[in-house]
Amino acid sequence: MNKITSLSKKLKEFFNEKAEKISITTRFIKRKRKLKGSSFVKAMVLGNIGVDNCSVETMCQLLNEDSIDITKQGLDFRFTEEAVEFMKRMYNESVLLFKNILQVDCKILQQFNSVKLLDSSYITLPNSMEEMYKGYGTSYSGYESNTKSGIKLQLVFDYMNQIIDQLNLTEGVRSDQGYRKHLSNILSNDLLISDLGYFVPSSFKQINEIGAYFISRYKSDTNIYDVETNQKMELLECLEDKLFLENEVLLGKEAKIRVRIICQKLTEEQSMARRRKANRLARSQGYTSSKRNQKLLNWSIFITNVPENKISAEQVLTIYRVRWQIELLFKLYKSHIRLDKLKGKPCRVLCELYAKLCAILIFHGIVGCTEVKKNTELSLTKAFIELKRRVIELFLALKNKVNSLKVFLKKLTITWSRFSLKDKYRKTRVSTLTSLNLLTIS
């Protein structure tokens, strides 16, 4: 069975059989009525793909395409706790169903079973939801903020297979360092690339013991020790009069995990930009950045347990750029799915949030069916804009037989492979994939 045939069946199953069954088990549908669970899910998910701010009126128009005549007041009345549970269960189903197998052709990374990118994004919720989900505004004493309610979206993206490996929600005030679910899916010879928010030596130790690898930026207040003498080292002394440094050290006062620390001096312009950003953050959170930290901001500093015979120090710096792909995903979700624009009563907000998460997973599922030529990359932004333009076609195709949906998906993916590619003619910047393919295995 080819990818498009398989995805067509999954989409039909998700929007029809699964939706009908789950709507009844969650008691969103208690008796026969004109609004069915399948119609509600289609209007919620596809409405949030097709329109920047999907209103109740927009949903009513989509439902009318499904031969359901309902007023705005009647639909608004259906946003209940049962509706939230229904959409949450549908989101959980979408996580299971819409995994794709789009391989990225990159020899330097094919040494690993998978390359996982970990990051989070903060999403503001209406202040009325503060009791359910606390936001940054309530996390600091005396700190004025309008974001009294918020959640964090925790995302693990499998770069080589272009799949969302995990997509979880946590309370907005919860530290990324306290997030551990990403560790459950890491296997031997996997590579995890993460930012400072997830810098926890005990987690790195756990990854190392599994036989997996990590690359992370270095947190400046973390102790490092000499591998021979076990004596504490002062990194600034090691960096004096140098432009580049690579050393093997023991990381963490208790973990004492053996890592390579790789340091590259930044330009004065880059250093000034980092200091401005660090000082803004320090002021907003009521502390002053130390002189030591200010000096370390002159450097890009990374730690990794990947041995040098797999990737060199210079290659580590290039490979870490892959992490920006997850930043681009969050930008896409916020710009085009409006993931950070959630308004209304709590039940409506949560239904819309789960619908948008379903939309993200379905979009990536379709991306997995798209074949592109070697050394070309699909622009997810261009692809999503094209899907958005044709969302009514998708809505109608879901009403008909599987073959109609297959035809739609085939046309869409062919269009993507021809007209939704990343621009080759940007002379000022080399793409991440091109940079990676220039690397050679040691």
Coordinates of C-alpha atoms in Angstrom, one line a residue:
M1 CA 0.0 0.0 0.0
N2 CA 1.5 3.4 -1.0
K3 CA 1.7 6.4 1.3
I4 CA -1.2 8.3 -0.2
T5 CA -3.5 5.3 -0.1
S6 CA -2.6 4.6 3.5
L7 CA -3.0 8.3 4.5
S8 CA -6.4 8.5 2.7
K9 CA -7.7 5.6 4.7
K10 CA -6.4 7.0 8.0
L11 CA -8.0 10.4 7.3
K12 CA -11.3 8.8 6.5
E13 CA -11.1 6.7 9.6
F14 CA -10.1 9.7 11.8
F15 CA -12.8 12.0 10.6
N16 CA -15.6 9.4 10.4
E17 CA -15.5 6.1 12.4
K18 CA -13.1 7.4 15.1
A19 CA -14.9 10.7 15.5
E20 CA -18.4 9.0 15.7
K21 CA -17.2 6.4 18.3
I22 CA -15.3 8.8 20.5
S23 CA -18.1 11.5 20.4
I24 CA -20.4 8.9 21.9
T25 CA -17.9 7.4 24.5
T26 CA -17.1 11.0 25.8
R27 CA -20.9 11.8 25.8
F28 CA -20.4 14.8 23.5
I29 CA -23.2 13.1 21.5
K30 CA -25.8 11.6 23.8
R31 CA -28.6 11.0 21.3
K32 CA -29.2 11.3 17.6
R33 CA -29.2 14.9 16.4
K34 CA -28.3 16.9 13.3
L35 CA -24.8 17.8 14.6
K36 CA -22.6 14.6 14.6
G37 CA -19.2 14.2 16.1
S38 CA -17.6 13.7 12.7
S39 CA -19.0 17.0 11.4
F40 CA -17.9 18.9 14.5
V41 CA -14.3 17.6 14.2
K42 CA -14.1 18.4 10.5
A43 CA -15.4 21.9 11.1
M44 CA -13.0 22.5 14.0
V45 CA -9.8 21.0 12.5
L46 CA -10.2 22.1 8.8
G47 CA -11.7 25.5 9.9
N48 CA -8.5 26.2 11.8
I49 CA -6.4 25.3 8.8
G50 CA -8.4 27.4 6.3
V51 CA -9.0 30.6 8.3
D52 CA -6.7 32.7 10.5
N53 CA -9.3 33.3 13.2
C54 CA -11.8 30.5 12.9
S55 CA -15.1 32.0 14.2
V56 CA -18.2 30.2 15.1
E57 CA -19.8 31.7 12.0
T58 CA -17.0 30.2 9.8
M59 CA -17.6 26.8 11.4
C60 CA -21.4 27.1 10.7
Q61 CA -20.6 27.8 7.0
L62 CA -18.4 24.6 6.9
L63 CA -21.1 22.6 8.6
N64 CA -23.5 23.8 6.0
E65 CA -21.2 22.3 3.4
D66 CA -21.8 19.0 5.3
S67 CA -25.6 19.5 5.0
I68 CA -25.9 20.6 8.6
D69 CA -27.9 23.8 9.3
I70 CA -27.1 25.2 12.7
T71 CA -27.1 28.7 14.2
K72 CA -24.1 30.4 15.8
Q73 CA -25.9 30.3 19.2
G74 CA -26.6 26.6 18.7
L75 CA -23.0 25.8 17.9
D76 CA -21.6 28.0 20.7
F77 CA -23.8 26.1 23.1
R78 CA -22.0 22.8 22.2
F79 CA -18.6 24.0 23.6
T80 CA -18.9 22.0 26.8
E81 CA -16.6 20.0 29.0
E82 CA -17.7 16.9 27.0
A83 CA -16.6 18.7 23.8
V84 CA -13.2 19.4 25.4
E85 CA -12.8 15.7 26.3
F86 CA -13.9 14.7 22.8
M87 CA -11.4 17.0 21.1
K88 CA -8.6 15.9 23.5
R89 CA -9.3 12.2 22.7
M90 CA -9.3 13.0 19.0
Y91 CA -5.9 14.8 19.4
N92 CA -4.5 11.6 21.1
E93 CA -5.8 9.6 18.1
S94 CA -4.2 11.9 15.7
V95 CA -0.8 11.4 17.4
L96 CA -1.1 7.7 16.8
L97 CA -2.4 7.8 13.3
F98 CA -0.5 10.5 11.5
K99 CA 3.2 9.4 11.7
N100 CA 5.0 9.7 8.4
I101 CA 8.2 8.2 6.9
L102 CA 9.8 11.1 4.9
Q103 CA 13.5 10.4 5.0
V104 CA 16.1 13.2 4.9
D105 CA 19.1 12.2 2.8
C106 CA 22.1 13.3 4.9
K107 CA 25.1 11.0 5.3
I108 CA 26.6 12.7 8.4
L109 CA 23.4 12.2 10.4
Q110 CA 22.7 8.7 9.0
Q111 CA 25.3 7.4 11.6
F112 CA 22.5 7.8 14.1
N113 CA 19.2 5.8 14.3
S114 CA 17.4 9.1 14.7
V115 CA 18.1 12.8 15.3
K116 CA 15.6 14.3 17.7
L117 CA 15.1 18.0 18.2
L118 CA 13.6 19.1 21.5
D119 CA 12.1 22.5 22.3
S120 CA 9.0 24.2 23.8
S121 CA 6.9 27.2 23.0
Y122 CA 4.7 29.3 25.3
I123 CA 1.1 29.9 24.4
T124 CA -0.9 32.6 26.1
L125 CA -4.5 31.8 27.2
P126 CA -7.3 34.1 28.4
N127 CA -6.8 35.4 31.9
S128 CA -10.1 33.7 32.9
M129 CA -8.3 30.3 32.7
E130 CA -5.6 31.2 35.3
E131 CA -7.0 28.6 37.8
M132 CA -6.6 25.8 35.1
Y133 CA -3.3 26.8 33.6
K134 CA -1.0 29.3 35.4
G135 CA 1.0 31.6 33.2
Y136 CA 4.2 33.6 33.7
G137 CA 2.3 36.6 35.1
T138 CA 1.6 34.6 38.3
S139 CA 5.1 33.0 38.6
Y140 CA 7.1 36.0 39.9
S141 CA 6.3 38.1 43.0
G142 CA 5.8 41.7 42.0
Y143 CA 6.2 41.0 38.3
E144 CA 3.5 42.8 36.3
S145 CA 2.2 40.8 33.3
N146 CA -1.0 40.3 31.4
T147 CA -0.2 36.6 30.7
K148 CA -1.8 35.2 33.9
S149 CA -2.7 32.0 32.1
G150 CA -0.7 30.0 29.6
I151 CA 0.5 26.6 28.6
K152 CA 3.7 25.2 27.1
L153 CA 3.8 23.1 24.0
Q154 CA 6.6 20.5 24.4
L155 CA 7.7 19.2 21.0
V156 CA 10.1 16.5 20.0
F157 CA 10.7 16.5 16.2
D158 CA 12.5 13.5 14.5
Y159 CA 14.5 15.4 11.9
M160 CA 15.7 12.4 9.8
N161 CA 12.1 11.0 9.4
Q162 CA 10.4 14.5 9.5
I163 CA 7.9 13.3 12.1
I164 CA 6.5 14.8 15.3
D165 CA 7.8 12.2 17.8
Q166 CA 6.1 13.8 20.8
L167 CA 3.7 16.7 21.3
N168 CA 2.7 17.4 24.9
L169 CA 1.1 20.2 26.9
T170 CA 2.4 21.4 30.3
E171 CA 1.4 24.3 32.6
G172 CA 2.9 27.6 31.5
V173 CA 4.9 28.2 34.6
R174 CA 6.5 24.8 34.6
S175 CA 10.2 24.8 33.9
D176 CA 11.5 23.0 30.8
Q177 CA 14.1 21.4 33.1
G178 CA 11.3 19.5 34.9
Y179 CA 10.1 18.0 31.6
R180 CA 11.2 14.3 31.3
K181 CA 8.8 12.7 28.9
H182 CA 11.2 13.1 26.0
L183 CA 13.6 10.6 27.6
S184 CA 11.0 7.8 27.3
N185 CA 11.4 7.5 23.5
I186 CA 15.2 7.7 23.3
L187 CA 16.9 4.5 22.2
S188 CA 20.5 3.4 21.7
N189 CA 22.4 5.4 19.0
D190 CA 19.7 8.2 18.9
L191 CA 21.0 11.8 18.9
L192 CA 19.1 14.4 20.9
I193 CA 19.7 18.1 20.2
S194 CA 18.3 20.5 22.8
D195 CA 18.6 24.1 24.1
L196 CA 19.6 25.4 27.5
G197 CA 16.1 25.0 28.9
Y198 CA 16.6 21.3 29.1
F199 CA 20.2 21.4 30.5
V200 CA 20.1 18.8 33.3
P201 CA 23.3 16.8 33.8
S202 CA 21.3 13.9 35.3
S203 CA 19.3 13.7 32.1
F204 CA 22.5 13.7 30.0
K205 CA 23.8 10.9 32.2
Q206 CA 20.6 8.8 31.6
I207 CA 20.9 9.4 27.8
N208 CA 24.6 8.3 27.9
E209 CA 23.7 5.1 29.9
I210 CA 21.1 4.1 27.3
G211 CA 23.9 4.3 24.6
A212 CA 22.4 7.4 23.0
Y213 CA 24.0 10.8 22.3
F214 CA 23.3 14.5 22.9
I215 CA 24.4 17.9 21.8
S216 CA 23.5 20.9 23.9
R217 CA 24.5 24.4 24.6
Y218 CA 26.5 24.7 27.9
K219 CA 24.9 26.3 30.9
S220 CA 27.5 28.7 32.4
D221 CA 26.9 28.0 36.1
T222 CA 27.5 24.2 35.7
N223 CA 30.7 22.9 37.2
I224 CA 33.2 21.1 35.0
Y225 CA 36.1 18.9 36.2
D226 CA 39.4 17.7 34.9
V227 CA 39.1 14.1 33.6
E228 CA 42.4 13.0 35.1
T229 CA 42.6 14.8 38.4
N230 CA 38.9 15.3 39.1
Q231 CA 39.7 18.9 40.1
K232 CA 37.2 21.7 39.4
M233 CA 38.2 23.8 36.3
E234 CA 37.5 27.4 35.6
L235 CA 36.4 27.7 32.0
L236 CA 37.3 31.3 31.6
E237 CA 40.9 30.5 32.4
C238 CA 40.9 27.8 29.8
L239 CA 39.6 30.2 27.2
E240 CA 42.1 33.0 27.8
D241 CA 43.8 34.2 24.6
K242 CA 42.0 31.6 22.5
L243 CA 39.6 31.7 19.6
F244 CA 38.6 28.0 19.7
L245 CA 38.8 25.3 22.4
E246 CA 37.9 21.6 22.6
N247 CA 38.5 19.6 25.8
E248 CA 37.2 16.4 27.4
V249 CA 35.8 17.3 30.8
L250 CA 33.5 15.8 33.5
L251 CA 30.2 17.7 33.7
G252 CA 28.1 18.3 36.8
K253 CA 29.0 18.2 40.5
E254 CA 27.2 14.9 41.0
A255 CA 26.6 13.5 37.5
K256 CA 30.3 13.7 36.5
I257 CA 29.5 12.6 33.0
R258 CA 32.4 12.6 30.5
V259 CA 31.7 15.1 27.6
R260 CA 33.5 17.1 25.0
I261 CA 33.2 20.8 25.6
I262 CA 33.5 22.9 22.4
C263 CA 33.9 26.7 22.5
Q264 CA 34.1 29.1 19.6
K265 CA 34.7 32.9 20.0
L266 CA 32.0 35.1 18.6
T267 CA 32.4 38.4 16.7
E268 CA 32.0 41.6 18.7
E269 CA 28.7 42.3 17.0
Q270 CA 27.3 38.8 18.0
S271 CA 28.6 39.2 21.5
M272 CA 26.9 42.6 22.0
A273 CA 23.6 41.2 20.7
R274 CA 23.7 38.3 23.1
R275 CA 24.5 40.6 26.1
R276 CA 21.6 42.9 25.2
K277 CA 19.3 39.9 25.1
A278 CA 20.7 38.4 28.4
N279 CA 20.4 41.8 30.2
R280 CA 16.7 42.2 29.1
L281 CA 15.9 38.8 30.4
A282 CA 17.8 39.5 33.7
R283 CA 15.9 42.8 34.2
S284 CA 12.5 41.2 33.5
Q285 CA 13.2 38.4 36.1
G286 CA 14.7 40.7 38.7
Y287 CA 18.4 39.7 38.8
T288 CA 21.7 41.0 37.6
S289 CA 23.9 38.9 35.2
S290 CA 27.4 38.3 36.8
K291 CA 30.6 39.5 35.3
R292 CA 31.6 35.9 34.6
N293 CA 28.5 35.2 32.6
Q294 CA 28.9 38.4 30.7
K295 CA 32.4 37.3 29.6
L296 CA 31.1 33.8 28.7
L297 CA 28.6 35.4 26.4
N298 CA 31.5 36.1 24.0
W299 CA 31.5 32.4 23.2
S300 CA 29.3 29.8 21.6
I301 CA 29.8 26.8 24.0
F302 CA 28.5 23.3 23.4
I303 CA 28.7 20.0 25.2
T304 CA 28.3 16.5 23.6
N305 CA 29.0 12.9 24.3
V306 CA 29.3 12.0 20.6
P307 CA 32.9 10.7 20.1
E308 CA 35.3 12.6 17.8
N309 CA 35.5 9.6 15.4
K310 CA 31.8 10.1 14.7
I311 CA 31.7 13.9 14.4
S312 CA 34.5 16.5 14.8
A313 CA 34.2 19.7 16.9
E314 CA 33.6 21.9 13.8
Q315 CA 30.8 19.4 12.7
V316 CA 29.1 19.7 16.1
L317 CA 28.7 23.4 15.5
T318 CA 27.1 22.8 12.1
I319 CA 24.9 20.0 13.2
Y320 CA 23.5 22.1 16.1
R321 CA 22.0 24.4 13.5
V322 CA 19.5 21.7 12.8
R323 CA 17.8 22.7 16.1
W324 CA 16.6 25.9 14.3
Q325 CA 14.2 23.7 12.3
I326 CA 12.0 23.3 15.4
E327 CA 12.0 27.1 15.8
L328 CA 10.8 27.4 12.3
L329 CA 8.0 24.9 13.1
F330 CA 6.8 27.0 16.0
K331 CA 6.9 30.1 13.8
L332 CA 4.8 28.3 11.2
Y333 CA 2.3 27.1 13.8
K334 CA 1.9 30.6 15.3
S335 CA 1.9 32.5 12.0
H336 CA -0.4 30.3 10.0
I337 CA -2.3 28.1 12.4
R338 CA -2.5 31.0 14.9
L339 CA -1.7 28.6 17.7
D340 CA -1.0 31.5 20.1
K341 CA -4.3 33.3 19.3
L342 CA -6.9 31.6 21.5
K343 CA -9.8 33.6 22.8
G344 CA -13.3 32.9 24.3
K345 CA -14.7 30.9 27.1
P346 CA -12.4 28.1 28.5
C347 CA -14.2 25.2 26.8
R348 CA -14.1 26.9 23.4
V349 CA -10.4 27.8 23.9
L350 CA -9.4 24.2 24.8
C351 CA -11.5 22.7 21.9
E352 CA -9.8 25.1 19.5
L353 CA -6.3 24.3 20.9
Y354 CA -6.8 20.5 20.4
A355 CA -8.2 21.1 16.9
K356 CA -5.1 23.1 16.0
L357 CA -2.8 20.4 17.3
C358 CA -4.7 17.9 15.2
A359 CA -4.3 20.2 12.2
I360 CA -0.5 20.3 12.8
L361 CA -0.3 16.5 12.9
I362 CA -2.5 16.0 9.8
F363 CA -0.4 18.6 7.9
H364 CA 2.8 16.7 8.8
G365 CA 1.1 13.4 7.8
I366 CA 0.5 14.9 4.3
V367 CA 4.1 16.2 4.2
G368 CA 5.2 12.6 4.7
C369 CA 3.6 11.6 1.4
T370 CA 5.4 14.3 -0.6
E371 CA 8.4 13.2 -2.7
V372 CA 11.0 15.8 -3.5
K373 CA 14.1 15.5 -5.6
K374 CA 17.5 15.0 -4.0
N375 CA 19.1 18.1 -2.5
T376 CA 15.8 19.9 -2.5
E377 CA 13.7 20.7 0.6
L378 CA 10.0 21.3 1.0
S379 CA 9.2 24.7 2.4
L380 CA 6.6 23.9 5.1
T381 CA 5.4 27.5 5.1
K382 CA 4.7 27.5 1.3
A383 CA 3.1 24.0 1.6
F384 CA 0.8 25.1 4.4
I385 CA -0.3 28.2 2.6
E386 CA -1.2 26.0 -0.4
L387 CA -3.2 23.6 1.8
K388 CA -4.9 26.5 3.4
R389 CA -6.0 27.8 0.0
R390 CA -7.5 24.3 -0.9
V391 CA -9.0 23.4 2.5
I392 CA -12.6 23.4 1.1
E393 CA -11.5 20.9 -1.5
L394 CA -10.2 18.7 1.3
F395 CA -13.4 19.1 3.3
L396 CA -15.5 18.0 0.4
A397 CA -13.2 15.1 -0.5
L398 CA -13.6 13.8 3.0
K399 CA -17.4 13.5 2.3
N400 CA -16.9 11.3 -0.7
K401 CA -15.3 7.9 -1.2
V402 CA -11.7 7.2 -0.4
N403 CA -10.7 7.4 -4.1
S404 CA -11.8 11.1 -4.1
L405 CA -9.6 11.8 -1.2
K406 CA -6.6 10.0 -2.8
V407 CA -7.0 12.1 -6.0
F408 CA -7.0 15.3 -3.9
L409 CA -3.9 14.3 -1.9
K410 CA -2.0 13.2 -5.0
K411 CA -2.7 16.5 -6.7
L412 CA -1.7 18.5 -3.6
T413 CA 1.6 16.6 -3.0
I414 CA 2.5 17.0 -6.7
T415 CA 1.9 20.7 -6.4
W416 CA 4.0 20.9 -3.3
S417 CA 6.9 19.0 -4.9
R418 CA 7.0 21.5 -7.8
F419 CA 6.0 24.9 -6.3
S420 CA 6.5 24.7 -2.5
L421 CA 10.2 24.1 -2.3
K422 CA 12.8 26.2 -0.4
D423 CA 14.4 28.8 -2.6
K424 CA 17.7 27.8 -4.1
Y425 CA 18.6 31.3 -5.1
R426 CA 19.2 32.9 -1.7
K427 CA 22.9 33.6 -2.2
T428 CA 23.4 35.2 1.3
R429 CA 22.7 32.0 3.3
V430 CA 23.4 28.3 2.8
S431 CA 20.5 26.0 3.9
T432 CA 21.0 23.7 6.9
L433 CA 20.6 20.6 4.8
T434 CA 23.2 21.9 2.2
S435 CA 25.7 22.6 5.1
L436 CA 25.2 19.1 6.6
N437 CA 25.7 17.4 3.2
L438 CA 29.0 19.3 2.9
L439 CA 30.2 17.5 6.0
T440 CA 32.2 14.3 5.6
I441 CA 32.2 11.3 8.0
S442 CA 35.5 11.0 9.9

